[in-house]
mmCIF file of N, CA and C in Angstrom:
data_model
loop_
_atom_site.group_PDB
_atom_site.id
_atom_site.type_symbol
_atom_site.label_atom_id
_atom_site.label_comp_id
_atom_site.label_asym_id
_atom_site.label_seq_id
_atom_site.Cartn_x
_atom_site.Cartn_y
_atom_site.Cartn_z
ATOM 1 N N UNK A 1 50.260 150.646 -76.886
ATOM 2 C CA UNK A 1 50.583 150.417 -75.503
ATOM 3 C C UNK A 1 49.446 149.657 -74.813
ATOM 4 N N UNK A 2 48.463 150.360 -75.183
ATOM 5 C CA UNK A 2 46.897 149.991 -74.134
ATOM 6 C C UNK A 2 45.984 149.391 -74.726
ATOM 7 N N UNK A 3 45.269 148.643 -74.936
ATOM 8 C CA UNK A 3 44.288 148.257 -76.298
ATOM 9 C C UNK A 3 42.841 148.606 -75.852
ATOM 10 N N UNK A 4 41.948 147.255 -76.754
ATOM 11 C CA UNK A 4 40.609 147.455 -76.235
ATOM 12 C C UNK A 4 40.460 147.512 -75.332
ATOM 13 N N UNK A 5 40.929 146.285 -74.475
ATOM 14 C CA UNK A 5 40.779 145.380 -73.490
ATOM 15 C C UNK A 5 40.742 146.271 -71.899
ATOM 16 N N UNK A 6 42.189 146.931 -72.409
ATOM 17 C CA UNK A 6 42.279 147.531 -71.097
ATOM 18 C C UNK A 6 41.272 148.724 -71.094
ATOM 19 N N UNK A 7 41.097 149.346 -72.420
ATOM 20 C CA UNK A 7 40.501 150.541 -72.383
ATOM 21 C C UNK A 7 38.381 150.387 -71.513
ATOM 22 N N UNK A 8 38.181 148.881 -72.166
ATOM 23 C CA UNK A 8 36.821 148.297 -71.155
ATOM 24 C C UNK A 8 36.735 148.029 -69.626
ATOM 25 N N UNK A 9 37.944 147.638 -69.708
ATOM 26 C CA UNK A 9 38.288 147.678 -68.372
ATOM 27 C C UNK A 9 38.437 148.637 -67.416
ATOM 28 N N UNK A 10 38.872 149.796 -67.557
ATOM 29 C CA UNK A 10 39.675 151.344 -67.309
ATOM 30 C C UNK A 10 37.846 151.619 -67.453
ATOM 31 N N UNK A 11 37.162 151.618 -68.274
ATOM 32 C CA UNK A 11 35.115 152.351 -68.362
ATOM 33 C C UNK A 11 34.761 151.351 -67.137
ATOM 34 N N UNK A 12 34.762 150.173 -66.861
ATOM 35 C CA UNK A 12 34.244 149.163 -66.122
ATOM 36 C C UNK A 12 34.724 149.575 -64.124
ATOM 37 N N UNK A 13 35.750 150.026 -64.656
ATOM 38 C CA UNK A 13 36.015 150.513 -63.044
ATOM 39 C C UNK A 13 36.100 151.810 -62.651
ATOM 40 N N UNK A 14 35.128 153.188 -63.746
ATOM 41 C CA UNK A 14 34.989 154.264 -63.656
ATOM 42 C C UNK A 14 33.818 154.044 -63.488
ATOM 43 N N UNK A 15 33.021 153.031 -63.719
ATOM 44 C CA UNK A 15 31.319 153.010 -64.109
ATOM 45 C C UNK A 15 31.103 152.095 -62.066
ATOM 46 N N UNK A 16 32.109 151.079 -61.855
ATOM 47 C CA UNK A 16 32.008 150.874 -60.183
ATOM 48 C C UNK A 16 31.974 152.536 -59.582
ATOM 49 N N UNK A 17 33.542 152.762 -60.218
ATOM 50 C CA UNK A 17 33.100 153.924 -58.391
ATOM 51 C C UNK A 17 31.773 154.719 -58.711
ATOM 52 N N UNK A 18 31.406 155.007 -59.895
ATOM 53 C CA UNK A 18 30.380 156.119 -59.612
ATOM 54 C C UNK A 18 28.890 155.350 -59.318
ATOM 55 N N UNK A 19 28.865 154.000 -59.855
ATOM 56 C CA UNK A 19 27.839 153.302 -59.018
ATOM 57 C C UNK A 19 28.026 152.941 -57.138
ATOM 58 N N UNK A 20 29.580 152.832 -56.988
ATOM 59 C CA UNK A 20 29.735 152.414 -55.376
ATOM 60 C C UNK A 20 29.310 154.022 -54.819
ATOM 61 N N UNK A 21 29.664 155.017 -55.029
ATOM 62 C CA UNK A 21 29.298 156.539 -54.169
ATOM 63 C C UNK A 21 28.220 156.264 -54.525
ATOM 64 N N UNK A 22 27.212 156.372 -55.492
ATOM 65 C CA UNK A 22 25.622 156.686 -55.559
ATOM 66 C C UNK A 22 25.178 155.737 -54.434
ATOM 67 N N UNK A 23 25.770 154.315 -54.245
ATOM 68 C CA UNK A 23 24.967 153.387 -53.844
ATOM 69 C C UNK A 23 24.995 154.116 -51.421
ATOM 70 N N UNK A 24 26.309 154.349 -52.015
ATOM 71 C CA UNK A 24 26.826 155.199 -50.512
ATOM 72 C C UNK A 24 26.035 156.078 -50.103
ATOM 73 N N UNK A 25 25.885 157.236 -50.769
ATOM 74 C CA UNK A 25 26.121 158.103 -50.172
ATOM 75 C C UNK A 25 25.037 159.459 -51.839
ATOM 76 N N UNK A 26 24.373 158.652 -52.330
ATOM 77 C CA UNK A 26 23.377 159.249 -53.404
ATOM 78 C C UNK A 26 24.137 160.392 -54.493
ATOM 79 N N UNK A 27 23.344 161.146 -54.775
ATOM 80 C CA UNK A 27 23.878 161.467 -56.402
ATOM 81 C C UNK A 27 25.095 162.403 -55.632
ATOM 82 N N UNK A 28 25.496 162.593 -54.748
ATOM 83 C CA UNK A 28 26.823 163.484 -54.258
ATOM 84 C C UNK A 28 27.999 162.079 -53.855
ATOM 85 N N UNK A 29 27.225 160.943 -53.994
ATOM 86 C CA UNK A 29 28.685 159.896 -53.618
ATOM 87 C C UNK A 29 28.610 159.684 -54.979
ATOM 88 N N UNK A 30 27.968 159.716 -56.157
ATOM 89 C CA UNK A 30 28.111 159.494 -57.534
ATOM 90 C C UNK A 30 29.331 160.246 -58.030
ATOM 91 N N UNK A 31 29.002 161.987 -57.673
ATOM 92 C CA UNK A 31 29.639 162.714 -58.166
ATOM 93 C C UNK A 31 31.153 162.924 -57.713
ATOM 94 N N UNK A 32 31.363 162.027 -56.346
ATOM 95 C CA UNK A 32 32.679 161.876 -55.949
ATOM 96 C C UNK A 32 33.478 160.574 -56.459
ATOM 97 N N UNK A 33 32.524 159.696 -56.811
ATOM 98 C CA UNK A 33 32.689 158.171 -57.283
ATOM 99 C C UNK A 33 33.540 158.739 -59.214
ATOM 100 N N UNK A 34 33.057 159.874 -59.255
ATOM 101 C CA UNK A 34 33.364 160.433 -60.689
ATOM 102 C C UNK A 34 34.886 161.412 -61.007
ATOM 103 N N UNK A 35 34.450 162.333 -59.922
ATOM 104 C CA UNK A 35 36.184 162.900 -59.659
ATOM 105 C C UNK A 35 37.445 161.854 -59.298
ATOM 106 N N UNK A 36 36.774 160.825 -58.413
ATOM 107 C CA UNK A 36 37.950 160.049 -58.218
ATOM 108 C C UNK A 36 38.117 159.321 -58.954
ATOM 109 N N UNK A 37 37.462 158.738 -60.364
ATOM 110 C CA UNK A 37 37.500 158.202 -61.788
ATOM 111 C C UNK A 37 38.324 158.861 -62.471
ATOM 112 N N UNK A 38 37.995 160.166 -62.839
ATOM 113 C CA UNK A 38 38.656 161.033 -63.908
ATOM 114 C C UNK A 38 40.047 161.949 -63.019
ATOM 115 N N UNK A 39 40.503 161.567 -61.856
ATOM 116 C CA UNK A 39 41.618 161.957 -61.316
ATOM 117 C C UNK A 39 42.688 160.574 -61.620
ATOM 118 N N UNK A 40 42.304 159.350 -61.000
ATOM 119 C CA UNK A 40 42.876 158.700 -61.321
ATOM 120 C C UNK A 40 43.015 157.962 -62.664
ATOM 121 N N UNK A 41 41.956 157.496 -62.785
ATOM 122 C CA UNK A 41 41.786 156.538 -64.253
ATOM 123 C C UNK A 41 41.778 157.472 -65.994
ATOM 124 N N UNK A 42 41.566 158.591 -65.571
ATOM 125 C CA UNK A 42 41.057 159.572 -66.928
ATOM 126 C C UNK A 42 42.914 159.728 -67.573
ATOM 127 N N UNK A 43 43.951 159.995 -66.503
ATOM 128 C CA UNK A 43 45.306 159.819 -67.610
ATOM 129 C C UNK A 43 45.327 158.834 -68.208
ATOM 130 N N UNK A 44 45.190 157.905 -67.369
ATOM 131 C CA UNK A 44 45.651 156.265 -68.481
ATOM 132 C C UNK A 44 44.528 156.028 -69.433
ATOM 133 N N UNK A 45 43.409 155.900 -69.313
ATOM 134 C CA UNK A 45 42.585 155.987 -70.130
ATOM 135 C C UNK A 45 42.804 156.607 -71.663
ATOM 136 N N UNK A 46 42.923 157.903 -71.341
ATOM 137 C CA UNK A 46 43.213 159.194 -72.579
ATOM 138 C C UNK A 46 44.582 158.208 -73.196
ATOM 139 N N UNK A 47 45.259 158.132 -72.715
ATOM 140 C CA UNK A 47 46.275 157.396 -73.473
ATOM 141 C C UNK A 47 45.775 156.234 -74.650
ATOM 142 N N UNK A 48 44.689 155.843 -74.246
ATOM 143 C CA UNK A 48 44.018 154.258 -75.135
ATOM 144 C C UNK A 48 43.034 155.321 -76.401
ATOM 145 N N UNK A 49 43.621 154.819 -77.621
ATOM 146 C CA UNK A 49 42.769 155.016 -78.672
ATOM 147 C C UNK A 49 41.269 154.561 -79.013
ATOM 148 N N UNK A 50 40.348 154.445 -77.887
ATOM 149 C CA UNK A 50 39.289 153.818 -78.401
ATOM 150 C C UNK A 50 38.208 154.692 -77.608
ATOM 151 N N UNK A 51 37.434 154.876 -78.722
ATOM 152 C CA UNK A 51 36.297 154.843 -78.088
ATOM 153 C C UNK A 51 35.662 154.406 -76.929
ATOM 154 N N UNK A 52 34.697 155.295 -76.565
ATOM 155 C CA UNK A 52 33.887 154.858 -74.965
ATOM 156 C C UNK A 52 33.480 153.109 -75.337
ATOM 157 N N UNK A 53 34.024 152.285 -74.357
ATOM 158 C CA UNK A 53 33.398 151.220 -74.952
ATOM 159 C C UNK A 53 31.938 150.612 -74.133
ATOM 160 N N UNK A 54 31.803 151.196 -73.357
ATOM 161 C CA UNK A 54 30.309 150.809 -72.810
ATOM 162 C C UNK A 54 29.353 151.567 -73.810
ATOM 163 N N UNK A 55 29.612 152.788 -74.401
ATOM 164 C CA UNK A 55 28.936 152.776 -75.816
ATOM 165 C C UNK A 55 28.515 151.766 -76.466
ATOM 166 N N UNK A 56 29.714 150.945 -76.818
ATOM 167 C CA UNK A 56 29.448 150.135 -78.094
ATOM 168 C C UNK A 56 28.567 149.054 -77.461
ATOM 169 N N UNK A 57 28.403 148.691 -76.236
ATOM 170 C CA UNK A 57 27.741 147.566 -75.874
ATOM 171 C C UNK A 57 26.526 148.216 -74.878
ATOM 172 N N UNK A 58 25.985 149.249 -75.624
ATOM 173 C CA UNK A 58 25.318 149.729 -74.824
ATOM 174 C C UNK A 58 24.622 150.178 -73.626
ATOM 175 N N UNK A 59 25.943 150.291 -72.569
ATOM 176 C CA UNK A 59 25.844 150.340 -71.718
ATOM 177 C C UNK A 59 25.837 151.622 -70.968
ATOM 178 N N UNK A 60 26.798 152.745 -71.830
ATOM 179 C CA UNK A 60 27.150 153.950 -71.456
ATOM 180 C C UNK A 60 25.780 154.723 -71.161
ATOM 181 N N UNK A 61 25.903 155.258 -69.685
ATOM 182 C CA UNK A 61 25.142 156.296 -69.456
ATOM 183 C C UNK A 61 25.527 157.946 -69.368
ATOM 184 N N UNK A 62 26.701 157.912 -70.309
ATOM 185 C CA UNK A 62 26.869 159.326 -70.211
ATOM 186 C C UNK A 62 26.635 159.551 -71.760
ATOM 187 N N UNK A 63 26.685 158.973 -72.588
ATOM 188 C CA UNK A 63 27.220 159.352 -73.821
ATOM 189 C C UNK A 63 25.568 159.244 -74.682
#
């Protein structure tokens, strides 16, 4: 259904909001920048077979 592509994409605009709240509103606009990631974006995401891909390009700061 979903491939790489979207699945970098779907990390790329979970990795904005929790940089746009930090940049707002500090590590409590992070942590809202994060619920509203994994409320919205975390179903469709889970659906895509791939790995974290800011991992692979070393970007991931959670993993």
């Amino acid at each position: 259904m979903f491939g790489r592509k979207a699945a970098q994409k779907l990390d790329n605009a979970a990795a904005a909001l929790h940089d746009a709240g930090k940049k707002v509103a500090g590590n409590a606009g992070g942590r809202a920048g994060d619920a509203i990631a994994n409320a919205v974006l975390a179903p469709i995401r889970n659906q895509i077979n791939e790995s974290c891909t800011n991992c692979s390009r070393g970007k991931c700061k959670k993993h």
